[in-house]
Structures are given as structure tokens and as C-alpha cells.
Amino acid sequence: MVCPSLFSIVTVGENMAAHTSRAFLSLGRINVPGLGLHKSVSRVTYSTGLSTDSSKATTGSPQKGGKKVLSKKYKREPGDPRTELMPVDQDWTAVYPVATPFIPDAIPLPVRMGCPVKGGAPPEKKGNLELIKIPNFLHLTPAAIKKHCEALKPFCTEWPSALDTDAKCDEHFPIKVETKSYVSAGPSIRNPAARIVHLSVKLSSLNLNDQARKKMLKLVGDRYCKDTDILTITADRCPLKQQNYDYAMYLLTVLYHESWKIEAWEAEKTVADMEEYSWEGSLSQENILDVLVRMKEAGEGEGEEVREQLLGRREVQEYKDSVTRLKNEGENESTMLQYKEAVKKVLKL
Amino acid sequence: ILHLNERICPIKLFGGSQQQEAVAAESEPEPLSIFRTQENDPACQSEKHFGQYYTLPSAHVRTVFPHGLPMRYKQQVKTFNEACMMVRPPALEVISSLKKTDNSKPAVRYLFYGLKGSGKTMTLCHTIHFCYTQGWLVLHVPDAHLWVKNCKELLPSSFNSSRYDQPLQATEWLRNFRITNEPFLSKIKTKQRYVWTKRESTEEGSTLGELVDQGITRVKTSSDVVGAVMKELRLQSGQPESDFRLAVAVDGVNALWGRSTIRKMNNTAVDPEELTLVYNLRKLMKNDWTGGAIITTLAQTGAVYTSKYSYLPKELLGEKGFDSMDPFIPVSVPNYSEKEFESCYLYYMDRHWLQYPHSRTEDGKKELIFLSNRNPSMLERICGFH
């Protein structure tokens, strides 16, 4: 059978090692498509090796000559990968001028990617599909970007020298409009995402008094960020960018004018509607004045003047600050401590 | 302390106090005073007793706390055969303020707040013990949450038809009130005539004891009796002719302004304000009376419709509660400090509550600190397993 004699070839020697490996390979290739060992499709490759060995003495040159003709096709050995030939100070933008998939032989980096073999490293870059699948930005190195900038410079104008700080930009140009445009190769150059317009403005740059500001905040809702004091209006309901921009500017104008108007029903604003806690006229004020009057702190007196006098006291002012802070900022250790100290002072403990 | 640990290790369980003293005498002069103090009177305790345990006399435990101590602490008292409480800064702060209270000024409100299991109820009990030893009249509501949930019997009030009575809770509270304040019951006289039914009434000038007995025997009127008792005490405390001072202690005061789970016959929820007990207690919470103090605790355990993690006053009391309690003095009850933890650990070791030898090592101690985060109730539960 084929198998026993294969092992005999292994033991022969170094010369045969090359043959054996090829013989192994051929055996493998026979086995893989499921052919049994009995069948010998590339019997030619295998058996000739065998016959060379065993029938060296018996058969003569005719078979040897046949072997030369029927043996492996001429295959050119692959040369060194391009990475070996690249100089260190080459122009990379010439290697990757456009977005191209990953070519392991053109990139002189020992990159590895994928799931590591147990106790080993991730697979190398040669023949690595993972590296080919992902997008790469090798065509956008800083050198390439510099070249792009140089190419774009003839089309640009100078930045105005007077606007050298952010503060000056905000002062002269408080309204900032942000749009995105898209370029891609495809059947159509249009992109519906290009119609979105973001308009941002700082409320401190608008002329609003206290009531107008509160009304504006109520009208605007989520679009206002408290930390940065920026109102952002996003318009995307029209099909064209220019239409959305006009709509966003219109919204800003309308909001501004509406927040300055005072309606009749705004007088019915209740405590629950208030954005911030105000101590004057609250239950807390009543309580503390009540307590102090009963403690007879102000001495004998009547109504209003007693209250006025009490309100003017420093402890009462401190108490008022602490309660306002507690209600507006929420509770944490520091506000609680401040409240405690203020109450102790007011109640003279 | 390290020395003490190492020396105690080889001593087996039955080493009584003699052996301990004999051994520890080599390392420190007074071993027991590290975590225990002989100063059992809250009035004389001061900063140098911080972290030390003092023993409550069992007679006091029976009278002052028929219903006030936390459940797990009651079990611990039974196990250890002694009631020891730790002296901690928040309690002493309030006690020192109470010592300085002026009888003519309106009652000051104190509020203990802190994380779950940090010792608020125990601090309240410590303060109540102080008030009792000073001869104050203690009006202790052990858990206001019990009044706004799980009500088996709800009767419409005879006094005011829009309110509801809870006879069972009221009678139980009156019974415990009677146990705590025996001496005062015969001294305080009512100033007003109360008519319960056509045939029953309590005349003006009758003692508080009779009023309380009326409530306990006639269960139907108990809620109104509670209201009457509270009103009498409120009116009489601080007056020149009365010689008692009133301490109102409420645990779980946020229940008074929260929501209740009790439902009326037509399945709508009952507002706590519509319950007689809660209505009257709210009147006591206002500082329009003099000659005493109001000491309260927030409680999230047992609270209904509150988040498990909330512990700060404003979030548990709500807007209405905060405005009613304002101005009050919030006192924070934190987890054990390092010294207090040491003390607690030594106490449990002394009581042989920590059984495994591993817990006597430094590693074991670090494990306890890590597992419990020095939270008193967590520590107590974990030590039960160690």
C-alpha cells in the first residue's frame, strides 16, 4: 500500500526530504477532496519518487528522463517584497496617493491584527484579511495633508488680522452657522445630509432683560445649554441648505421678539412655574420671621417695622442665602453644612 | 490595640474577665476602657468618650424603649445580655444643644440624616435616653411609616368626618407611651373637657393617666385620644406652672409628608393628612410651642414610594415637608470613623461574636472593613457570619 512505503522514504535521507515533502503535499491534496488512499490521482508525482528509489538499479535512464519532463512546472520564485527596497526618506504620498486597500508588501510596518493564537501573537500582516477589510488612512498622512493644503492655498483668502482671539470673533460675529457638505463618487453628486444647518448663538450677546431671558428659555427648552450659555437651533425640515438657513434665522428673530412681549396671562405665573427659588414671600421667610418674633428678638414692636428690622439682620441674610443655595443648587454636604450654621446662628444656639 | 489582639488569640473562649485582665495588664493599664466607658449617664458624656460603649441599665431599656429600638439591636441585646450603645459625635452634638435649651424659646427641631444603616435610629435612642435621665417627658413615635402603611382597620373619624382613624396603631402607641411616662401620668392635668360619646367624657382637670386609659380601653376613640394627649402636652409644656419639659422624638419623619399605601373603600389613595394620627403629629412638629425640643430622624427603610438610595433631607422630606420643618438643624450621621470601627470590632471580639480565628488577624479586619465599608448595620450583619 501507499502508506508503508511513504514512511520508508522518510527514513532514507536528506535528498529525499524535498521529495518527501512534496510527496506529503501531494498526499494531502489527494486526501482533502476525500479520495481514498487507494486511489492515486497524482500517482505520477508520488509513484515516480518511489520508483526512483526502489527501481534505481532495475530501470534505467528512460524513466528518469520521463520524470524531468513530467515534473513540476517552472515557477518563478517571488522576489523580495517592495518594503525591503524602500528607502527610509522616501515620499510616502507617492506610495499611497489615493485611498487604497492595505497592501502588506507595500507598507514597511510590522503590523499584526486579529485574534492571537493561544500563547502567541496575532497573525502577521501577510495574507491578513482583517487588515484589508478595514478602512485605512495611509493616504492622509501629515505630509499628504500638507500637500493638499498647498494645493488649496491659491483658492483661499487671508484670515482677517483683527480677529486674532476667540473673544473678538464672538463679539463681532456672535451667530455661528455650521453646515456640512459631502463629496463622493457615485451616480449622483447630491447628498440629502447636506441640507442640515446648525445655528448657535450665545444668549449673553442678545439684548434680553430678566423676564425676556426666562421666557426665551421656556420657549427654547432643550436647545439651550446652561454650561456654555449657547442656544443651538438645528434646521433640517427644508430640502435645500439655503432654505434651512433662512428658516433658522427666521426662528431666531421670532424667538427674540416673542420673548420681549408680555402677555396678559403671564401675570398668573405661580410658584411652581418659577425657574429659581426666590426667598422673598416664601414659606421659609414666614417661618423664620414667626420664630424670631416669638423669640422676642426684636423687642416689642408692631407688624411691619419689626419684620423690616428682622430682615435687615445679618444672620437672617445668611439664612436666606443658605436656603436659596440649598433649593437652587440641590443638596450636598457643603450646602447642608452652610444651612446648619446659618440656622444655628439665627436661633442663637 | 495590636498587642491586645495578639494576646487574646491564644486565649480560648472561656477566658473570663480575670484572665483577660491578667494578660492585658502586661500591655495596657485599663484594657476595658478602650472601647467601654463607665460613664453611663448621657449627660456626663463628652468628647473623650467618643467611640466608647456605655451600658444602658436594663430597667431603662424596659421603660424608655418598649418600642423604640431597631429590631436587630433588640436581638443583639438579648444575645449579649446587655444593652451597650456607642457614644458618637452627632448624638453628643444634639445632647449638648438640648442641655442649653431655653424653656421660653420655641422648640428647636433637629433632624438626623445619613446613609442607610449609618446609625440614625440608634443616635435618636441615645438622645431619648438622655432626655429620660434628665426627667423630660418623652413622646416617642418609633416609626412614623407604620402609620401610613399596612393599616388593617380604617375608621372614619367621629370628630371630623373628612379624616380617618387608625384604632389599632393608636392603642399600641398609647400603651407604650404609658409604660415610658408613668411618673407624669398622675401629675399632668387636662385643661379641657373632652366628650367622646353621649355618655363618655373626660372632665377638665382629670389626669393624663385617665385620658390614656380611656384611649386604651375604648379602642374606637383611641386616635382622638392620641390627638388630645398631644394637644394637652403641647399647650402645657413651657408654661410657668408646668414643671416638665417635652421631648418629641419621631423616627421616619418623612412619612408624615410622603405618600401612603392605605386605600379608601373606593380604591383611591389616602393622603397622610387625612389620617388623624398624622394630622395631629404634624401639628406637634411645628415649633409654635415652647419648653422642649423636637428630635427627628429620616428613614428610607420602610418608606414607601422612595428610591432606595435617597438619604438627603430635601429628597426624602419633599418640598412640603422641608417647608414645614424649616428652620431645622440637620445633623449628619456618617458611617463609623476608624476609631469607632476599632471600638466596634473590639466590642464584638469581647462579646465573642466574631467566632472564626481568621477574623482576629489583621487580614480579617481589613476584610471586614472592605466588606462593610464601615457601615454600622452592614458590619453587624457581616460579623454575624464571621
XYZ file of C-alpha atoms in Angstrom:
735
model
C 0.000 0.000 0.000
C 0.962 3.595 -0.309
C 1.394 4.363 3.358
C 4.056 1.936 4.470
C 6.348 2.808 1.612
C 5.920 6.525 2.375
C 7.448 6.000 5.752
C 10.283 4.134 4.178
C 11.013 7.222 2.070
C 11.198 9.336 5.186
C 13.946 7.271 6.642
C 16.111 7.396 3.529
C 17.905 10.690 3.697
C 18.150 14.346 3.165
C 17.927 14.218 -0.535
C 14.627 12.656 -0.425
C 13.409 15.134 2.122
C 12.470 17.579 -0.569
C 10.705 14.833 -2.449
C 9.053 13.603 0.695
C 7.691 16.983 1.435
C 6.325 17.237 -1.990
C 5.092 13.704 -1.722
C 3.396 14.594 1.533
C 1.862 17.559 -0.143
C 0.559 15.538 -2.910
C -0.784 13.024 -0.449
C -2.508 15.828 1.328
C -4.018 17.074 -1.830
C -5.231 13.623 -2.618
C -6.830 13.212 0.768
C -8.548 16.533 1.013
C -11.109 16.132 -1.697
C -11.983 12.923 0.038
C -10.325 10.495 -2.257
C -9.182 7.404 -0.529
C -5.611 6.397 -0.182
C -6.326 3.564 -2.570
C -6.907 5.944 -5.433
C -3.833 7.587 -6.680
C -4.739 10.507 -8.910
C -1.378 12.181 -8.889
C 0.054 8.799 -8.782
C 2.532 10.242 -11.197
C 4.214 12.563 -8.656
C 4.264 10.023 -5.935
C 4.991 6.816 -7.629
C 7.817 8.255 -9.667
C 9.543 9.189 -6.440
C 9.013 5.704 -5.226
C 10.088 4.108 -8.405
C 13.234 6.230 -8.463
C 14.109 4.851 -5.103
C 13.330 1.206 -5.409
C 13.911 0.751 -9.094
C 17.110 2.646 -9.305
C 19.009 -0.468 -10.083
C 16.387 -2.128 -12.235
C 15.084 0.578 -14.582
C 17.382 2.779 -16.424
C 17.501 6.279 -17.890
C 14.262 6.276 -19.949
C 12.127 6.680 -16.769
C 14.486 9.259 -15.358
C 14.184 11.325 -18.482
C 10.415 10.989 -18.291
C 10.495 12.349 -14.808
C 12.221 15.526 -15.894
C 9.565 16.292 -18.498
C 6.552 15.453 -16.303
C 7.826 17.145 -13.094
C 6.757 20.461 -11.674
C 6.071 23.402 -13.951
C 8.552 26.172 -13.873
C 7.501 28.640 -11.189
C 9.288 31.913 -10.730
C 10.388 32.436 -7.158
C 8.777 35.548 -5.691
C 11.321 38.284 -5.157
C 11.776 40.497 -2.084
C 8.693 42.447 -1.077
C 8.754 46.100 -2.005
C 9.203 47.048 1.661
C 12.795 45.816 1.598
C 13.603 48.129 -1.278
C 12.003 51.268 0.152
C 14.417 53.964 1.367
C 13.662 55.484 4.760
C 13.271 59.029 3.449
C 11.005 58.137 0.528
C 7.979 60.169 -0.473
C 5.097 58.249 1.126
C 2.488 60.238 -0.734
C 3.721 58.595 -3.890
C 3.271 55.111 -2.397
C -0.292 55.838 -1.257
C -1.600 58.788 -3.268
C -5.256 57.731 -3.002
C -7.394 55.574 -0.742
C -6.233 52.043 -1.470
C -6.795 48.826 0.461
C -3.990 47.552 2.644
C -1.106 46.049 0.638
C 1.208 44.168 3.016
C 4.177 44.243 0.705
C 3.940 47.987 0.156
C 3.725 49.026 3.822
C 7.011 48.751 5.748
C 5.322 48.317 9.154
C 5.313 45.050 11.141
C 1.589 45.275 11.854
C -0.295 42.360 13.360
C -4.064 42.077 13.552
C -6.608 39.541 14.596
C -7.246 37.065 17.370
C -3.964 35.872 18.904
C -3.097 32.210 18.779
C -3.051 30.714 22.275
C 0.203 31.725 23.894
C 1.218 33.538 20.750
C 0.830 36.752 18.840
C -1.914 37.932 16.493
C -1.447 36.868 12.864
C 1.054 38.807 10.783
C 0.102 41.210 8.024
C 0.938 38.868 5.127
C -2.311 37.479 3.762
C -4.288 39.062 6.618
C -7.856 39.669 5.542
C -8.660 41.687 8.667
C -6.255 44.404 7.632
C -7.670 44.504 4.129
C -11.280 44.704 5.310
C -10.888 47.801 7.445
C -10.528 51.311 6.068
C -7.062 52.840 6.359
C -5.890 56.444 6.191
C -2.440 55.831 4.822
C -3.252 58.251 2.024
C -3.846 61.057 4.571
C -0.534 61.305 6.395
C 0.566 64.751 7.577
C 2.807 65.036 4.538
C -0.151 64.337 2.251
C -2.318 66.835 4.123
C 0.392 69.442 3.736
C 0.389 68.856 0.018
C -3.397 69.201 -0.073
C -3.178 72.470 1.850
C -0.535 73.782 -0.500
C -2.754 72.871 -3.434
C -5.757 74.639 -1.854
C -3.873 77.789 -0.840
C -4.324 79.641 -4.158
C -8.069 79.441 -3.635
C -8.039 80.845 -0.099
C -8.090 84.379 1.269
C -6.260 85.705 4.344
C -7.841 85.424 7.811
C -8.635 88.988 8.941
C -5.767 90.062 11.208
C -8.053 91.992 13.559
C -9.810 88.788 14.646
C -6.941 87.167 16.449
C -8.746 85.996 19.609
C -11.856 83.926 20.171
C -13.378 86.679 22.254
C -13.126 89.166 19.381
C -14.701 86.688 16.995
C -17.592 86.188 19.419
C -18.014 89.903 19.815
C -18.209 90.762 16.143
C -19.751 87.561 14.861
C -21.964 86.168 17.627
C -24.041 83.978 15.321
C -22.219 80.853 14.126
C -23.646 78.762 11.313
C -22.418 75.207 10.842
C -23.089 73.173 7.691
C -21.569 70.070 6.179
C -21.037 69.300 2.536
C -20.315 65.888 1.118
C -18.243 64.764 -1.865
C -18.337 61.226 -3.099
C -18.030 59.359 -6.303
C -21.332 57.858 -7.253
C -24.193 58.143 -9.675
C -25.357 61.438 -8.115
C -23.364 64.290 -6.545
C -26.266 65.285 -4.235
C -26.347 64.185 -0.581
C -29.523 64.792 1.452
C -27.477 65.125 4.664
C -26.002 68.348 3.286
C -29.221 70.294 3.947
C -28.827 70.347 7.763
C -27.963 73.758 9.229
C -26.910 74.371 12.894
C -27.169 77.939 14.114
C -25.563 78.679 17.500
C -25.577 81.937 19.404
C -24.644 82.921 22.968
C -27.617 84.338 24.851
C -25.407 86.856 26.605
C -24.842 88.552 23.248
C -28.578 89.068 22.777
C -30.207 92.052 24.416
C -32.606 90.368 26.871
C -33.766 91.549 30.264
C -34.585 89.174 33.108
C -38.190 88.450 32.117
C -37.320 88.127 28.426
C -34.487 85.715 29.191
C -36.721 83.471 31.301
C -39.379 83.466 28.591
C -36.793 82.687 25.950
C -35.515 79.731 27.987
C -39.029 78.402 28.380
C -39.730 78.760 24.662
C -36.492 77.153 23.623
C -36.362 74.245 26.046
C -33.713 71.629 25.324
C -31.912 73.633 22.685
C -30.149 75.728 25.340
C -27.038 74.532 27.121
C -26.698 76.034 30.584
C -22.985 75.382 30.985
C -21.887 77.187 27.845
C -24.818 79.619 27.545
C -25.247 78.675 23.875
C -28.570 78.387 22.080
C -28.393 75.957 19.154
C -31.123 75.895 16.529
C -30.970 72.980 14.105
C -32.966 73.287 10.900
C -33.433 70.352 8.575
C -37.037 70.436 7.527
C -36.478 72.027 4.104
C -34.840 70.225 1.194
C -32.181 72.842 0.484
C -29.438 74.228 2.703
C -30.222 77.810 1.818
C -33.882 77.358 2.768
C -32.896 75.804 6.101
C -30.533 78.658 6.822
C -33.267 81.215 6.146
C -35.629 79.300 8.392
C -33.096 79.158 11.240
C -32.505 82.933 11.030
C -36.259 83.494 10.985
C -36.663 81.325 14.118
C -34.024 83.316 15.946
C -35.705 86.612 15.067
C -39.123 85.373 16.111
C -37.834 83.965 19.423
C -36.171 87.248 20.256
C -39.219 89.364 19.565
C -41.639 86.985 21.226
C -39.614 86.793 24.416
C -39.830 90.587 24.766
C -43.626 90.588 24.513
C -45.552 90.296 27.768
C -48.922 88.584 27.570
C -51.775 89.167 29.959
C -51.801 85.589 31.219
C -48.133 85.723 32.227
C -49.204 87.566 35.351
C -50.730 84.294 36.599
C -47.291 82.728 36.998
C -47.350 80.502 40.075
C -44.583 79.382 42.400
C -44.443 76.041 40.593
C -43.613 77.826 37.330
C -40.656 79.674 38.756
C -37.293 78.577 37.433
C -35.386 79.579 40.525
C -36.275 79.711 44.160
C -36.738 83.204 45.497
C -36.819 83.574 49.253
C -38.904 86.743 49.478
C -42.503 85.867 50.058
C -41.777 82.191 50.549
C -42.855 79.939 53.383
C -39.318 79.915 54.683
C -39.375 83.655 55.233
C -42.697 83.425 57.054
C -41.404 80.669 59.280
C -38.219 82.380 60.290
C -39.884 85.697 60.996
C -42.525 83.907 63.002
C -39.913 82.130 65.072
C -37.908 85.264 65.686
C -40.952 87.243 66.718
C -41.876 84.569 69.185
C -38.341 84.533 70.493
C -38.848 88.256 71.027
C -35.616 89.087 69.340
C -36.709 92.432 68.049
C -38.164 93.597 71.267
C -41.725 94.851 71.425
C -42.972 96.297 68.204
C -45.752 96.130 65.694
C -46.061 94.300 62.423
C -44.193 95.764 59.506
C -41.333 97.582 61.180
C -40.485 94.550 63.256
C -40.323 92.455 60.133
C -38.204 95.028 58.355
C -35.810 95.189 61.218
C -35.521 91.436 61.435
C -34.962 91.102 57.726
C -32.132 93.529 57.894
C -30.204 91.427 60.375
C -27.041 89.734 59.209
C -27.994 86.266 60.456
C -31.293 86.433 58.647
C -29.500 87.418 55.433
C -27.105 84.495 55.862
C -30.030 82.190 56.498
C -31.714 83.492 53.365
C -28.551 82.844 51.310
C -28.196 79.334 52.634
C -31.818 78.401 51.927
C -31.669 79.862 48.425
C -28.472 77.995 47.734
C -29.917 74.768 49.070
C -33.017 74.996 46.963
C -31.331 76.124 43.754
C -28.191 74.055 43.780
C -29.635 70.933 45.309
C -28.333 69.156 48.354
C -24.831 68.156 49.093
C -22.595 68.229 52.138
C -21.468 71.819 51.724
C -24.935 73.324 51.257
C -26.247 71.326 54.198
C -23.419 72.493 56.421
C -23.960 76.077 55.412
C -27.674 75.767 56.179
C -26.938 74.223 59.560
C -24.549 77.007 60.542
C -26.997 79.661 59.393
C -29.886 78.131 61.358
C -27.746 77.831 64.485
C -26.799 81.470 64.248
C -30.350 82.650 63.647
C -31.762 80.624 66.520
C -28.837 81.663 68.702
C -27.686 78.149 69.595
C -4.613 47.503 70.265
C -2.387 45.227 68.171
C -0.908 43.843 71.355
C -4.336 43.092 72.695
C -5.345 41.187 69.571
C -2.256 39.066 69.569
C -2.516 38.265 73.226
C -6.190 37.383 73.085
C -5.618 34.929 70.236
C -4.151 32.091 72.251
C -6.765 32.517 74.981
C -9.738 30.288 74.377
C -13.389 31.292 74.696
C -13.979 30.643 78.363
C -11.193 33.011 79.443
C -13.236 35.255 81.681
C -12.551 38.826 82.501
C -9.900 37.778 85.032
C -7.692 36.111 82.504
C -8.119 38.982 80.102
C -7.161 41.468 82.737
C -4.231 39.369 83.840
C -2.844 39.167 80.366
C -3.658 42.625 79.223
C -2.270 44.137 82.358
C 1.113 43.461 80.891
C 0.420 45.601 77.851
C -2.028 48.306 78.959
C -3.226 49.547 82.328
C -7.021 49.607 81.710
C -7.982 47.215 78.904
C -11.721 47.610 79.120
C -11.691 51.354 78.770
C -10.522 51.236 75.196
C -13.966 50.538 73.910
C -16.058 50.721 77.049
C -16.718 53.583 79.331
C -18.089 53.504 82.859
C -19.880 56.790 82.281
C -23.428 55.544 81.884
C -25.134 58.877 82.216
C -25.551 60.570 78.851
C -25.445 63.975 80.477
C -21.860 63.470 81.635
C -20.507 62.059 78.408
C -18.137 64.224 76.434
C -15.640 64.166 73.547
C -13.206 61.894 75.329
C -15.874 59.194 75.327
C -16.208 59.229 71.529
C -16.227 55.722 70.144
C -16.709 54.078 73.520
C -19.632 51.914 74.512
C -21.707 52.765 77.533
C -24.209 50.381 79.114
C -27.873 51.190 79.412
C -29.401 49.902 82.657
C -31.922 47.186 81.859
C -34.631 48.978 83.790
C -34.224 51.939 81.478
C -34.327 49.710 78.440
C -37.662 48.284 79.554
C -39.284 51.624 80.328
C -37.780 54.045 77.838
C -37.664 51.768 74.823
C -40.704 49.495 74.809
C -40.984 50.125 71.108
C -38.118 52.349 70.106
C -35.044 50.213 69.420
C -34.259 48.776 65.990
C -35.150 45.089 65.595
C -31.604 43.822 65.103
C -30.365 45.790 68.104
C -33.068 44.212 70.273
C -31.859 40.766 69.180
C -28.301 41.809 69.956
C -29.305 42.983 73.433
C -30.929 39.626 74.058
C -27.873 37.739 72.778
C -25.264 39.717 74.637
C -27.400 40.137 77.741
C -26.521 43.799 77.924
C -27.556 46.931 76.063
C -24.427 48.807 75.021
C -24.549 51.864 72.862
C -21.692 53.717 71.249
C -21.136 57.377 72.042
C -20.890 59.179 68.732
C -20.418 62.846 67.780
C -23.880 63.530 66.223
C -25.668 62.395 69.384
C -23.422 64.401 71.677
C -23.849 67.464 69.488
C -27.615 67.352 69.876
C -27.384 66.469 73.570
C -25.178 69.483 74.248
C -27.680 71.702 72.411
C -30.506 70.168 74.441
C -28.683 70.936 77.672
C -28.644 74.578 76.677
C -32.292 74.828 75.564
C -34.177 77.733 76.899
C -37.622 76.940 78.197
C -39.126 80.156 76.967
C -37.936 79.866 73.395
C -39.863 77.920 70.750
C -38.925 74.286 70.333
C -35.903 73.652 68.138
C -36.093 70.907 65.547
C -33.210 68.550 64.947
C -33.071 66.158 62.041
C -30.691 63.209 61.832
C -29.917 62.195 58.286
C -27.432 59.795 56.763
C -26.895 56.732 54.610
C -28.844 53.570 55.193
C -27.654 51.765 58.268
C -25.379 54.521 59.497
C -26.937 54.658 62.957
C -29.646 57.336 62.863
C -32.210 55.420 64.927
C -29.560 54.465 67.482
C -28.476 58.092 67.760
C -32.095 59.061 68.317
C -32.384 56.428 71.058
C -29.261 57.775 72.720
C -30.761 61.268 72.739
C -34.032 59.934 74.113
C -32.140 58.167 76.888
C -30.551 61.487 77.767
C -33.935 63.211 77.866
C -35.333 60.469 80.081
C -32.448 60.626 82.524
C -32.935 64.365 82.759
C -36.577 63.890 83.649
C -38.141 65.129 80.435
C -41.427 63.732 79.152
C -40.608 61.665 76.097
C -43.165 61.425 73.318
C -41.567 58.809 71.108
C -43.037 57.733 67.792
C -40.834 54.768 66.891
C -41.648 54.636 63.201
C -43.993 57.053 61.548
C -44.035 54.824 58.485
C -46.112 52.270 60.414
C -48.923 54.805 60.499
C -49.103 55.276 56.722
C -48.981 51.711 55.536
C -50.448 48.276 56.277
C -53.469 49.572 58.078
C -55.819 46.725 58.900
C -58.645 48.858 60.229
C -59.512 52.272 58.955
C -62.491 54.038 60.516
C -63.923 57.381 59.540
C -63.217 59.796 62.343
C -66.088 60.765 64.574
C -64.534 64.114 65.347
C -64.022 65.259 61.792
C -65.793 63.364 59.054
C -63.155 64.002 56.399
C -60.430 62.266 58.428
C -59.708 58.621 59.145
C -58.885 56.863 62.382
C -56.487 54.021 62.954
C -57.545 52.427 66.242
C -55.000 49.586 66.362
C -51.914 51.712 65.835
C -53.214 54.354 68.217
C -53.870 51.907 71.068
C -50.494 50.305 70.698
C -48.801 53.685 70.814
C -50.782 54.747 73.871
C -49.808 51.588 75.687
C -46.122 52.187 75.037
C -46.489 55.850 75.932
C -47.943 54.825 79.254
C -45.021 52.499 80.001
C -42.469 55.205 79.275
C -44.058 58.092 81.090
C -45.605 56.505 84.194
C -44.493 59.217 86.613
C -46.013 62.048 84.580
C -49.403 60.485 84.098
C -50.642 61.380 87.522
C -49.061 64.811 87.610
C -50.360 66.433 84.439
C -53.953 67.544 84.392
C -56.088 68.216 81.362
C -57.193 71.773 80.760
C -60.196 70.997 78.622
C -63.236 68.793 78.650
C -63.283 66.061 76.054
C -66.530 64.429 75.026
C -66.080 61.047 73.422
C -69.635 59.795 73.089
C -73.001 60.805 74.522
C -72.205 59.019 77.727
C -68.462 59.183 77.987
C -66.410 62.266 78.542
C -63.245 63.263 80.272
C -63.694 66.213 82.564
C -61.417 69.154 82.845
C -58.751 68.636 85.483
C -58.567 64.877 85.198
C -55.120 63.377 84.978
C -53.350 62.419 81.797
C -53.360 58.841 83.039
C -57.128 58.697 82.897
C -57.094 60.104 79.387
C -54.630 57.472 78.252
C -56.588 54.681 79.947
C -59.706 55.893 78.195
C -57.938 55.529 74.886
C -56.627 52.074 75.645
C -59.896 50.658 76.924
C -62.178 52.285 74.384
C -60.330 51.337 71.225
C -62.674 53.213 68.932
C -61.734 56.595 70.337
C -58.014 55.912 70.658
C -56.940 58.060 67.721
C -58.782 61.055 69.083
C -57.285 60.369 72.494
C -53.843 60.479 70.924
C -54.745 63.821 69.422
C -55.970 65.079 72.769
C -52.815 63.928 74.565
C -50.629 65.671 72.028
C -52.668 68.853 72.257
C -52.544 68.901 76.040
C -48.832 68.359 76.179
C -48.221 70.954 73.532
C -50.269 73.583 75.336
C -48.901 72.838 78.744
C -45.210 72.453 78.130
C -43.238 75.581 78.621
C -45.921 77.218 80.713
C -44.651 78.612 84.003
C -46.883 76.368 86.113
C -45.903 73.088 84.473
C -42.598 71.656 85.594
C -41.937 69.195 82.796
C -40.145 69.550 79.505
C -41.368 67.815 76.442
C -39.171 65.886 74.035
C -40.882 64.846 70.843
C -38.929 62.127 69.075
C -40.111 60.888 65.719
C -38.311 58.266 63.669
C -39.017 58.324 59.965
C -40.455 61.812 59.968
C -40.532 61.854 56.191
C -43.574 59.586 56.336
C -45.679 62.491 57.541
C -45.296 64.353 54.267
C -44.939 61.471 51.888
C -47.491 59.183 50.329
C -49.414 56.417 51.996
C -50.274 52.991 50.709
C -53.602 52.899 52.520
C -56.606 52.947 50.254
C -60.134 54.063 50.897
C -63.166 51.936 50.151
C -63.400 53.356 46.657
C -59.764 52.402 45.997
C -58.355 55.932 45.937
C -55.207 56.538 47.966
C -55.454 58.214 51.334
C -53.456 61.394 51.754
C -51.459 61.255 55.006
C -53.111 64.499 56.002
C -56.448 62.735 56.175
C -55.241 60.407 58.907
C -55.951 61.705 62.396
C -52.704 60.419 63.841
C -50.593 62.022 61.147
C -52.572 65.264 61.282
C -52.035 65.636 64.995
C -48.396 64.698 64.828
C -47.847 67.306 62.154
C -49.264 69.918 64.482
C -46.728 68.820 67.090
C -43.930 69.151 64.555
C -44.493 72.863 64.197
C -42.409 74.965 66.506
C -45.249 77.064 67.842
C -44.892 75.616 71.344
C -42.171 76.207 73.896
C -40.304 74.388 76.587
C -38.892 71.397 74.783
C -37.307 70.045 71.669
C -38.230 68.067 68.616
C -35.717 65.422 67.596
C -36.428 63.562 64.394
C -34.807 61.103 62.035
C -35.190 60.489 58.361
C -35.709 56.896 57.349
C -35.649 55.357 53.933
C -36.048 51.766 55.162
C -39.763 51.312 55.493
C -40.527 54.365 53.406
C -42.989 53.890 50.578
C -42.536 55.345 47.105
C -38.966 56.483 47.720
C -35.793 55.440 45.991
C -33.532 53.023 47.865
C -30.525 55.297 47.571
C -32.010 58.610 48.693
C -30.892 59.801 52.112
C -30.651 63.598 51.945
C -33.269 65.685 53.774
C -34.813 67.519 50.847
C -35.293 64.441 48.705
C -36.914 62.387 51.469
C -38.973 65.170 53.048
C -40.139 66.681 49.769
C -40.965 70.350 49.235
C -43.897 70.383 51.649
C -42.025 68.572 54.375
C -38.994 70.785 54.090
C -41.072 73.942 54.238
C -42.905 72.662 57.307
C -39.728 71.631 59.112
C -37.831 74.780 58.153
C -35.865 76.110 60.065
C -34.364 72.929 61.476
C -30.875 71.809 62.329
C -29.749 68.962 60.077
C -27.240 66.656 61.783
C -25.348 64.251 59.606
C -24.796 60.701 60.909
C -21.907 59.246 58.936
C -20.512 55.693 58.805
C -18.059 54.669 61.515
C -14.799 56.540 61.605
C -11.617 54.491 62.036
C -11.639 54.881 65.786
C -15.299 53.920 66.038
C -14.716 50.904 63.830
C -11.864 49.764 66.072
C -14.125 50.151 69.041
C -16.937 48.156 67.472
C -14.541 45.437 66.404
C -13.119 45.141 69.906
C -16.602 45.045 71.381
C -17.625 42.173 69.130
C -14.419 40.383 69.935
C -15.032 40.901 73.607
C -18.538 39.516 73.302
C -17.150 36.582 71.326
C -19.379 37.487 68.440
C -16.547 37.019 65.944
C -16.083 33.273 66.004
C -13.620 32.418 63.267
C -9.920 32.750 64.075
C -9.363 34.453 60.725
C -11.327 37.472 61.873
C -8.823 38.052 64.660
C -5.995 38.668 62.238
C -5.134 41.962 60.579
C -6.234 40.462 57.269
C -9.569 39.537 58.730
C -10.022 43.068 59.987
C -9.186 44.507 56.580
C -11.692 42.103 55.065
C -14.368 43.350 57.455
C -13.571 46.958 56.585
C -13.734 46.194 52.889
C -16.973 44.222 53.038
C -18.863 46.612 55.250
C -17.331 49.965 54.249
C -17.521 50.743 57.958
C -21.312 50.916 57.745
C -22.627 50.008 61.215
C -25.536 47.811 60.173
C -23.565 46.032 57.429
C -20.743 45.419 59.885
C -23.137 43.933 62.372
C -24.636 41.607 59.815
C -21.262 40.520 58.428
C -19.779 39.899 61.867
C -22.616 37.504 62.488
C -21.169 35.340 59.737
C -17.560 35.705 60.708
